[in-house]
PDB file of C-alpha atoms in Angstrom:
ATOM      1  CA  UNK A1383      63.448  45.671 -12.815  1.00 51.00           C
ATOM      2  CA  UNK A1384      62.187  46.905  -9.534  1.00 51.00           C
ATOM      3  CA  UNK A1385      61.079  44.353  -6.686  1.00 48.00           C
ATOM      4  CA  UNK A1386      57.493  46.076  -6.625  1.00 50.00           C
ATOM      5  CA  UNK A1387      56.855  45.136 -10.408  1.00 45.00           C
ATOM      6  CA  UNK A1388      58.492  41.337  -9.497  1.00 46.00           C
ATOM      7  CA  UNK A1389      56.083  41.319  -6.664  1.00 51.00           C
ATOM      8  CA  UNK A1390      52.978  42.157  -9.394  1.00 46.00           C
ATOM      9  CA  UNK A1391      54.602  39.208 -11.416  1.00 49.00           C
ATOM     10  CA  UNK A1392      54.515  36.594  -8.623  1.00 48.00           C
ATOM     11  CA  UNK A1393      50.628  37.885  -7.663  1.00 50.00           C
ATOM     12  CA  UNK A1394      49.460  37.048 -11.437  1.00 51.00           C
ATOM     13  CA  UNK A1395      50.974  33.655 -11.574  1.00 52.00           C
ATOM     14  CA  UNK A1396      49.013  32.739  -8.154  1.00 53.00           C
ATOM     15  CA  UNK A1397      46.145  34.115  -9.405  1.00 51.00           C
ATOM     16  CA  UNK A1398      46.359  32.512 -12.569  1.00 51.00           C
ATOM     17  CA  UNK A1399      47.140  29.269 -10.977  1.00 50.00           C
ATOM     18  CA  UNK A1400      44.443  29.598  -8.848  1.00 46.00           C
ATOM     19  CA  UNK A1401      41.805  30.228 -11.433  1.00 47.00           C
ATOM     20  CA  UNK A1402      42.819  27.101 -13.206  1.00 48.00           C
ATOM     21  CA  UNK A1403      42.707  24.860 -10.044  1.00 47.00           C
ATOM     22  CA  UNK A1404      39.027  26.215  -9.956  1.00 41.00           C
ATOM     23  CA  UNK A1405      38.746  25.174 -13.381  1.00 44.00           C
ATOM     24  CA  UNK A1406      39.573  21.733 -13.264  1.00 43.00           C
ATOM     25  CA  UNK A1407      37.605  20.974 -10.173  1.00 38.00           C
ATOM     26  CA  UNK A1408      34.195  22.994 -11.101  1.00 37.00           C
ATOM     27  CA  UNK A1409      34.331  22.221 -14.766  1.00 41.00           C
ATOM     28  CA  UNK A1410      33.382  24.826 -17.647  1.00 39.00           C
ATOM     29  CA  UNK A1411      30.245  26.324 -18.923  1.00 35.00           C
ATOM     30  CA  UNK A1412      28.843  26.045 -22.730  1.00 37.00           C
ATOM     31  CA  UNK A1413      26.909  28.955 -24.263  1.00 32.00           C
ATOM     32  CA  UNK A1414      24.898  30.926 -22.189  1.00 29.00           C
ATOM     33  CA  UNK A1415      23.454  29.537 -18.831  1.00 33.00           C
ATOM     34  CA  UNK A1416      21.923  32.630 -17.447  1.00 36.00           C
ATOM     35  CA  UNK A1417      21.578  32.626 -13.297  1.00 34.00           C
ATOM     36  CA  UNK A1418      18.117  31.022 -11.604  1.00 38.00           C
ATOM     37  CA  UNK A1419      16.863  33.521  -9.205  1.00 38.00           C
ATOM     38  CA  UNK A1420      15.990  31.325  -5.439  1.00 34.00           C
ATOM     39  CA  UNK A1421      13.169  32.131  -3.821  1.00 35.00           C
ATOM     40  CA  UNK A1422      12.718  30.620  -0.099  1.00 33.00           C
ATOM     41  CA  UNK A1423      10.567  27.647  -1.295  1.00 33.00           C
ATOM     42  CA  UNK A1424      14.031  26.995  -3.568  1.00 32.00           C
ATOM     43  CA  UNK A1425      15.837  26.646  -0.598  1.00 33.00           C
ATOM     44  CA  UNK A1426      13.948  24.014   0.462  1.00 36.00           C
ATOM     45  CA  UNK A1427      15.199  20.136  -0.208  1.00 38.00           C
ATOM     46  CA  UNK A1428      13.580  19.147  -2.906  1.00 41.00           C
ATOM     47  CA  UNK A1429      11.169  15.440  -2.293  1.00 44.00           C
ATOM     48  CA  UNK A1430      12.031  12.261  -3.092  1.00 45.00           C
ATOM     49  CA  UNK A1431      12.051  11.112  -6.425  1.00 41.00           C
ATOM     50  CA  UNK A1432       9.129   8.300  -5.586  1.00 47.00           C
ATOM     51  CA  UNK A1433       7.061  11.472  -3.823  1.00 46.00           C
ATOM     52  CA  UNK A1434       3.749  12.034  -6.544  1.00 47.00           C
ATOM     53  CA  UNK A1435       3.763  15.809  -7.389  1.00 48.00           C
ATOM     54  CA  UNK A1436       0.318  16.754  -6.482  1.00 51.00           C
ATOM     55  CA  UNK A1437       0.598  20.231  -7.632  1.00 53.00           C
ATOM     56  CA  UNK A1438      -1.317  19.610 -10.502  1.00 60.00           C
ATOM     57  CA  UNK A1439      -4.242  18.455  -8.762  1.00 74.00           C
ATOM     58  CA  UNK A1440      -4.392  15.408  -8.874  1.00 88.00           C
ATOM     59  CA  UNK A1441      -4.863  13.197  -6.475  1.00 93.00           C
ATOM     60  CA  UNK A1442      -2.617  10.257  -7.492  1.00 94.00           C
ATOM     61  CA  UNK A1443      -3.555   8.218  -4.047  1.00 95.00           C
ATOM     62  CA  UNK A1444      -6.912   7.778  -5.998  1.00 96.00           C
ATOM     63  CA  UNK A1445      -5.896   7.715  -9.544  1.00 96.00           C
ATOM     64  CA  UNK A1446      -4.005   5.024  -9.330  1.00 95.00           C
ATOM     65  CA  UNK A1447      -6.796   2.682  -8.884  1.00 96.00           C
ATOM     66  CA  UNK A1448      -9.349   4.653 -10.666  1.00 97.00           C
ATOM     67  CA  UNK A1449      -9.994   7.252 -12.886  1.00 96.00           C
ATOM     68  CA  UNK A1450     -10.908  10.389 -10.702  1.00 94.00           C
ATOM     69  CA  UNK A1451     -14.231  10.807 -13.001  1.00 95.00           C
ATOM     70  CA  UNK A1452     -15.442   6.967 -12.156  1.00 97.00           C
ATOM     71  CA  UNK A1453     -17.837   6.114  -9.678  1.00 97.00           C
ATOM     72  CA  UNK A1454     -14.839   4.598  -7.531  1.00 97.00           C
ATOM     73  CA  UNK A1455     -13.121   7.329  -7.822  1.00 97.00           C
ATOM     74  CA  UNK A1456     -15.283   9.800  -6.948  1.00 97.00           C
ATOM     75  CA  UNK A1457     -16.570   7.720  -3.253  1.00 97.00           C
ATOM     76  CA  UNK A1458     -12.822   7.660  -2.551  1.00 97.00           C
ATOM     77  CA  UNK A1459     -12.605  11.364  -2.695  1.00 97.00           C
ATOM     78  CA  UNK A1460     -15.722  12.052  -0.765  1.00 97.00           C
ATOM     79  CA  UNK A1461     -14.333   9.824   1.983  1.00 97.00           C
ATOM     80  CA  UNK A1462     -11.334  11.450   2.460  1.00 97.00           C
ATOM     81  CA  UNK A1463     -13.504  14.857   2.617  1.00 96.00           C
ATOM     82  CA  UNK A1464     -15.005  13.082   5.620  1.00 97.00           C
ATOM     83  CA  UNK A1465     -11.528  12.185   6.888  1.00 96.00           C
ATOM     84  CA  UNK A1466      -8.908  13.537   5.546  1.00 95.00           C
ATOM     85  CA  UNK A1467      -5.964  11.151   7.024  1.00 95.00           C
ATOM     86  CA  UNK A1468      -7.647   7.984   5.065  1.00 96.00           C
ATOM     87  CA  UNK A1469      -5.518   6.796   2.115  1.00 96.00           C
ATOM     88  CA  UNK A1470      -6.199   4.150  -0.220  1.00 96.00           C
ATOM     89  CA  UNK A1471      -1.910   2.937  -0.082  1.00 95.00           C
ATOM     90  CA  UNK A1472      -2.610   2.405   3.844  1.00 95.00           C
ATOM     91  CA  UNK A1473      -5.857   0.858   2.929  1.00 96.00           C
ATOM     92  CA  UNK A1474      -4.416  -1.414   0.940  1.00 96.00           C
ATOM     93  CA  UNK A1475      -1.676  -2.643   3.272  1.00 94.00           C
ATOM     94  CA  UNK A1476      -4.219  -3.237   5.935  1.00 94.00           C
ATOM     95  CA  UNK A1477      -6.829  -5.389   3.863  1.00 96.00           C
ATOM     96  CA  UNK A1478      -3.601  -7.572   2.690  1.00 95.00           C
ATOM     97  CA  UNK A1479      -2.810  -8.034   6.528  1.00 94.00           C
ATOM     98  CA  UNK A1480      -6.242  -8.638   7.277  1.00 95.00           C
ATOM     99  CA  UNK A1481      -6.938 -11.397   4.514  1.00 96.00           C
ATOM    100  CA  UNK A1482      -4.220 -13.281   5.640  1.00 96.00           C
ATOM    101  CA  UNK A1483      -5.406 -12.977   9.300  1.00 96.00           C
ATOM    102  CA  UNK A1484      -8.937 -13.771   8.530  1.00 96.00           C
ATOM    103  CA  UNK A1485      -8.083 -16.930   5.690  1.00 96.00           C
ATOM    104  CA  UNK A1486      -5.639 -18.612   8.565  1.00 95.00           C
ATOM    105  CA  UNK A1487      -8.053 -18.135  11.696  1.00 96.00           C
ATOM    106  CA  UNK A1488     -10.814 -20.190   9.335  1.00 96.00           C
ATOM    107  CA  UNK A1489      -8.278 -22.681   7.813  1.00 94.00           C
ATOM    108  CA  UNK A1490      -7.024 -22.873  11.745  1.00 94.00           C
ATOM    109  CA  UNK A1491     -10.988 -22.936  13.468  1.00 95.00           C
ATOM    110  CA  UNK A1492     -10.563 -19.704  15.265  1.00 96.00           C
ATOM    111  CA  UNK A1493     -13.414 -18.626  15.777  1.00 96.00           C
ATOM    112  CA  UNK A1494     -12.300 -16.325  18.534  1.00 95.00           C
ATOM    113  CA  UNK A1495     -10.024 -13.929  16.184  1.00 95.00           C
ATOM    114  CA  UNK A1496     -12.526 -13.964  13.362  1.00 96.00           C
ATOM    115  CA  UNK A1497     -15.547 -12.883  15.618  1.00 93.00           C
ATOM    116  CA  UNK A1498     -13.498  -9.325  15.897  1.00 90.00           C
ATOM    117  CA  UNK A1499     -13.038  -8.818  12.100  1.00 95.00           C
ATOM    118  CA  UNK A1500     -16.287 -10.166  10.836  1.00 97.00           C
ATOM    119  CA  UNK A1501     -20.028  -8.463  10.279  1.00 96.00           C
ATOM    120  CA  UNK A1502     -22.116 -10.906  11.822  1.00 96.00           C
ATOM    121  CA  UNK A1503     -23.842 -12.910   9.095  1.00 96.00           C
ATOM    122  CA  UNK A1504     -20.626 -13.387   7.376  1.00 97.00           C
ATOM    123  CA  UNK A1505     -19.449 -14.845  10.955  1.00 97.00           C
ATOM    124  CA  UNK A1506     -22.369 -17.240  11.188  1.00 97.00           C
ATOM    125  CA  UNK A1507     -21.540 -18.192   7.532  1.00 96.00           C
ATOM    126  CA  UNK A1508     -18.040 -19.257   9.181  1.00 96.00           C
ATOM    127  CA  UNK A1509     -18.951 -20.359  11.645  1.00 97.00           C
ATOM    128  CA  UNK A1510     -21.009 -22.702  10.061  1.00 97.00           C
ATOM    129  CA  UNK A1511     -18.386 -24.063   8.107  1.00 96.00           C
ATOM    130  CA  UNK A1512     -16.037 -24.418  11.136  1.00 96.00           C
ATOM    131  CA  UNK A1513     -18.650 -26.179  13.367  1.00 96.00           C
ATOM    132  CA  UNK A1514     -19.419 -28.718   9.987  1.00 96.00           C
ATOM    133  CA  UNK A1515     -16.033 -29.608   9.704  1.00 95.00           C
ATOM    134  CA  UNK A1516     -15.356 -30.264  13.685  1.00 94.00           C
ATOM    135  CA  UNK A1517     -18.486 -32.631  13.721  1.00 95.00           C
ATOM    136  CA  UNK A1518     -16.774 -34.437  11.090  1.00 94.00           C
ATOM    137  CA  UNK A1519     -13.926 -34.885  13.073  1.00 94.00           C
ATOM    138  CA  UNK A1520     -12.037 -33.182   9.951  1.00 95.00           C
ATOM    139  CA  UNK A1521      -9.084 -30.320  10.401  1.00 94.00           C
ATOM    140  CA  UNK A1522      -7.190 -28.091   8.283  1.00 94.00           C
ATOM    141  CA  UNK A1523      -3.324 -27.706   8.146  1.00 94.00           C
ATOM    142  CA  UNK A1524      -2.581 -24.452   5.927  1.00 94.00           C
ATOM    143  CA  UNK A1525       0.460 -22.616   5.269  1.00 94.00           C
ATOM    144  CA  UNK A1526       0.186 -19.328   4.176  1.00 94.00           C
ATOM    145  CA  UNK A1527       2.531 -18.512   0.972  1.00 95.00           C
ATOM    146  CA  UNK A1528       1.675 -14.920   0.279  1.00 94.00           C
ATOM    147  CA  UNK A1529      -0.330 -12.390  -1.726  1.00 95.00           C
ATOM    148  CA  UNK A1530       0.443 -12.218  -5.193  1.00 94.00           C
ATOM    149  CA  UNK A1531      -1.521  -9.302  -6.443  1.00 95.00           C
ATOM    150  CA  UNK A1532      -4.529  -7.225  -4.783  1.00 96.00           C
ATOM    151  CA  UNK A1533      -6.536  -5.407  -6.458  1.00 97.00           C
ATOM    152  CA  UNK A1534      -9.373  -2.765  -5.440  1.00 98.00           C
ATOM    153  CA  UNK A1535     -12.695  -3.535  -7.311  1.00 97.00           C
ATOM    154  CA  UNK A1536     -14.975  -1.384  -6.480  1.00 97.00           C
ATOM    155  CA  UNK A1537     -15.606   1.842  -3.889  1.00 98.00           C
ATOM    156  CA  UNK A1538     -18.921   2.853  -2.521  1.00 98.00           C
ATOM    157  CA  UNK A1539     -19.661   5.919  -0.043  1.00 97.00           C
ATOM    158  CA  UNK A1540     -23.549   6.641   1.413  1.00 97.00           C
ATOM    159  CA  UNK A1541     -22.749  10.397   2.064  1.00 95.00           C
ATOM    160  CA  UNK A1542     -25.859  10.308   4.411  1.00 96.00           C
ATOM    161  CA  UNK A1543     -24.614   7.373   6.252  1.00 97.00           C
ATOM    162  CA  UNK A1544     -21.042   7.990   5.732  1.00 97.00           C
ATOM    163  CA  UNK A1545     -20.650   4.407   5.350  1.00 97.00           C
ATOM    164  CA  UNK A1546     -17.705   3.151   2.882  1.00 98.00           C
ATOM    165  CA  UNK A1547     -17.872  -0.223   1.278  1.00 98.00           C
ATOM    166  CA  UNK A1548     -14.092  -1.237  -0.492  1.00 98.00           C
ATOM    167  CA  UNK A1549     -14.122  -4.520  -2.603  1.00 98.00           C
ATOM    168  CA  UNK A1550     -10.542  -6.072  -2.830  1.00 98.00           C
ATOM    169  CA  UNK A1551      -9.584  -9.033  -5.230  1.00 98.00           C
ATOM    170  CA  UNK A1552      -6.695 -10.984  -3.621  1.00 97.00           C
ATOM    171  CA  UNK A1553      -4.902 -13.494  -5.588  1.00 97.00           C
ATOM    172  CA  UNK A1554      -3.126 -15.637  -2.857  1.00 96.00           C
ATOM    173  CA  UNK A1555      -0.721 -18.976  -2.464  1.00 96.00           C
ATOM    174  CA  UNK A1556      -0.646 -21.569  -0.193  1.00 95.00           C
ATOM    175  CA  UNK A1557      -0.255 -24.872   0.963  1.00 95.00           C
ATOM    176  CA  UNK A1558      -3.680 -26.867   2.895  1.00 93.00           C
ATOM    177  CA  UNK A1559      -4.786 -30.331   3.656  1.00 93.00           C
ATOM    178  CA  UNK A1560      -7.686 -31.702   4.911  1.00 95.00           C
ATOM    179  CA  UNK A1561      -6.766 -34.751   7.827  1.00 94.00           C
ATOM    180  CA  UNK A1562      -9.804 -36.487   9.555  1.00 90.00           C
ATOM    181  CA  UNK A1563      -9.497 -38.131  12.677  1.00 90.00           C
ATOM    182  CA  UNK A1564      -6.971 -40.827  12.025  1.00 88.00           C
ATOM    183  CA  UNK A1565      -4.665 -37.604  10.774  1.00 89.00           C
ATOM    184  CA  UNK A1566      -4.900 -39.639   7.567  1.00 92.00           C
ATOM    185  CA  UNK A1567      -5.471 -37.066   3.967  1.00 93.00           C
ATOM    186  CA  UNK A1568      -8.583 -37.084   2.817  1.00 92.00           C
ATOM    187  CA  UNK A1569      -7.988 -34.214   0.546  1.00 93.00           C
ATOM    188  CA  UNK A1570      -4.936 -31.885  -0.151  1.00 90.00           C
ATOM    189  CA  UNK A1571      -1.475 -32.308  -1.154  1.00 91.00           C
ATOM    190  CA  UNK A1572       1.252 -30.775   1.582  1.00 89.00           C
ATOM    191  CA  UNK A1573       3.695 -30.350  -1.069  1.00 90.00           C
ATOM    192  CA  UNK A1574       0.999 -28.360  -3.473  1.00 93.00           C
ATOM    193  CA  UNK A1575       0.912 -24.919  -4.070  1.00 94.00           C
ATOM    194  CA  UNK A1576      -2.752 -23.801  -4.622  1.00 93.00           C
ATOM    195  CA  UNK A1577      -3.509 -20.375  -6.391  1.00 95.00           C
ATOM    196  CA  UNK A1578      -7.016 -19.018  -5.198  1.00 94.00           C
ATOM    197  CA  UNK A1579      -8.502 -15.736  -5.996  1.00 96.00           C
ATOM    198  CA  UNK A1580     -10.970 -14.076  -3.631  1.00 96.00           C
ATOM    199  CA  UNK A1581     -13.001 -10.621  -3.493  1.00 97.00           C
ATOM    200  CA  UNK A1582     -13.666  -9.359  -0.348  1.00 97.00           C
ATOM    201  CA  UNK A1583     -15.627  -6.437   0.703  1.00 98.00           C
ATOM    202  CA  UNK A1584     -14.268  -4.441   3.890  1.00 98.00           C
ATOM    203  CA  UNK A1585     -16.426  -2.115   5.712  1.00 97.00           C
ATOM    204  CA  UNK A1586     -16.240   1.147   7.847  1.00 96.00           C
ATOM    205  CA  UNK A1587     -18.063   4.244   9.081  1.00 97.00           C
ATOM    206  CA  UNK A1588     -15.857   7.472   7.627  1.00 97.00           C
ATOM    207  CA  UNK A1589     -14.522   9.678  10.602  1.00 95.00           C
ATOM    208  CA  UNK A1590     -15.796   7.061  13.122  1.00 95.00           C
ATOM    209  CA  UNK A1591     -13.338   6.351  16.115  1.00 92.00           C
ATOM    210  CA  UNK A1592     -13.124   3.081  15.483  1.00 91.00           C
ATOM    211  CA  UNK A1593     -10.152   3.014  12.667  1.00 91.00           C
ATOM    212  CA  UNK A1594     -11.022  -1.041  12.310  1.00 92.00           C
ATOM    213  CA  UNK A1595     -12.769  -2.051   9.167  1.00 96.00           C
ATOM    214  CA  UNK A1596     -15.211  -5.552   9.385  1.00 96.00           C
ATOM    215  CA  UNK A1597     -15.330  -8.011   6.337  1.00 97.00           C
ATOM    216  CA  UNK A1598     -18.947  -7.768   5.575  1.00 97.00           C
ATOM    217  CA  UNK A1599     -18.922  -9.891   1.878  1.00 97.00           C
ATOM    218  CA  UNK A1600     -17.100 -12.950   0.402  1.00 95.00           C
ATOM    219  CA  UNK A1601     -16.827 -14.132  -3.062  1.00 89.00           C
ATOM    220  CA  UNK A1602     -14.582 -15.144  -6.159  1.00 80.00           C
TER     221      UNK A1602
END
């Protein structure tokens, strides 16, 4: 047996060797898998599982509040023809932070921070409470537990004004006592969680500079 055809010998066993080295770590294929052609937008990393697929066109920012064809729906997309970068997620997260702002500033008698986030009647309406209670000699000692749910209610857009009106329910926790002047209870319990619910309608120009929006309604 020549030393060329021994060489050929050693070659295949490598070979075969190798192949089944690449079969273990790879795995196998069943049946027929035929070969996905890329394209450059393939080589691209594909989103987040959490990221909406708006390919269909939908726009799931809006839809999951309301049904594209509602009323609601149909304000929040003409605001967001007026400026683009509003979403309702963000709008969310900022009415949440303002509620609590706004319900500890009038449990607390500043009248100072809410002057900034309130229309003006609503302020006097406030205000009004605020200025009762300090000529009662009467003060509130709140502790703010958290948001439990919010919930948009209802959009409205004046295209012609370009004015958006957003009603948010807020279903909140916390702890409050009323103390008059001897610091003695005269309502409250400290140790009392209370459960209130409150819809509150937030206010903006669309597009305006001013990214702030005001409280301009109250209710339950």
């Amino acid at each position: 047996m020549g030393s060329g055809y021994f060489q050929l010998l050693v070659l295949a066993a490598i070979a075969l060797f190798l192949i089944l080295r690449l079969r273990n770590a790879l795995g196998t294929r069943d049946g027929f898998e035929p070969r996905a052609e890329r394209t450059p937008l393939d080589l691209q990393p594909d989103p987040p599982a959490d990221v909406p697929d708006e390919s269909d066109g939908i726009d799931h920012d809006i839809v999951e509040h309301f049904p594209a064809d509602s009323p609601s729906g149909k304000a929040l997309a003409a605001m967001k023809i007026v400026e683009p970068t509003f979403t309702v997620e963000e709008f969310v997260g900022g009415a949440r932070w303002a509620y609590e702002i706004i319900l500890m500033a009038f449990e607390g008698d500043d009248l100072e921070t809410l002057k900034g986030l309130l229309a003006s009647d609503v302020f006097q309406s406030f205000e009004t409470v605020v200025r009762g209670r300090q000529g009662k000699g009467l003060k509130v000692e709140a502790s703010f537990i958290g948001v439990r749910d919010t919930k948009l209610e209802s959009v409205r857009f004046n295209k012609k004004t370009e004015e958006a009106e957003i009603a948010v329910r807020f279903i909140s926790e916390l702890t409050s006592v009323v103390r008059d002047s001897e610091g003695e209870i005269v309502e409250g319990d400290p140790n009392t969680i209370k459960r209130q619910t409150d819809v509150w309608t937030f206010a903006r120009i669309m597009g305006d500079e001013d990214p702030n929006w005001i409280l301009v309604a109250t209710g339950e």
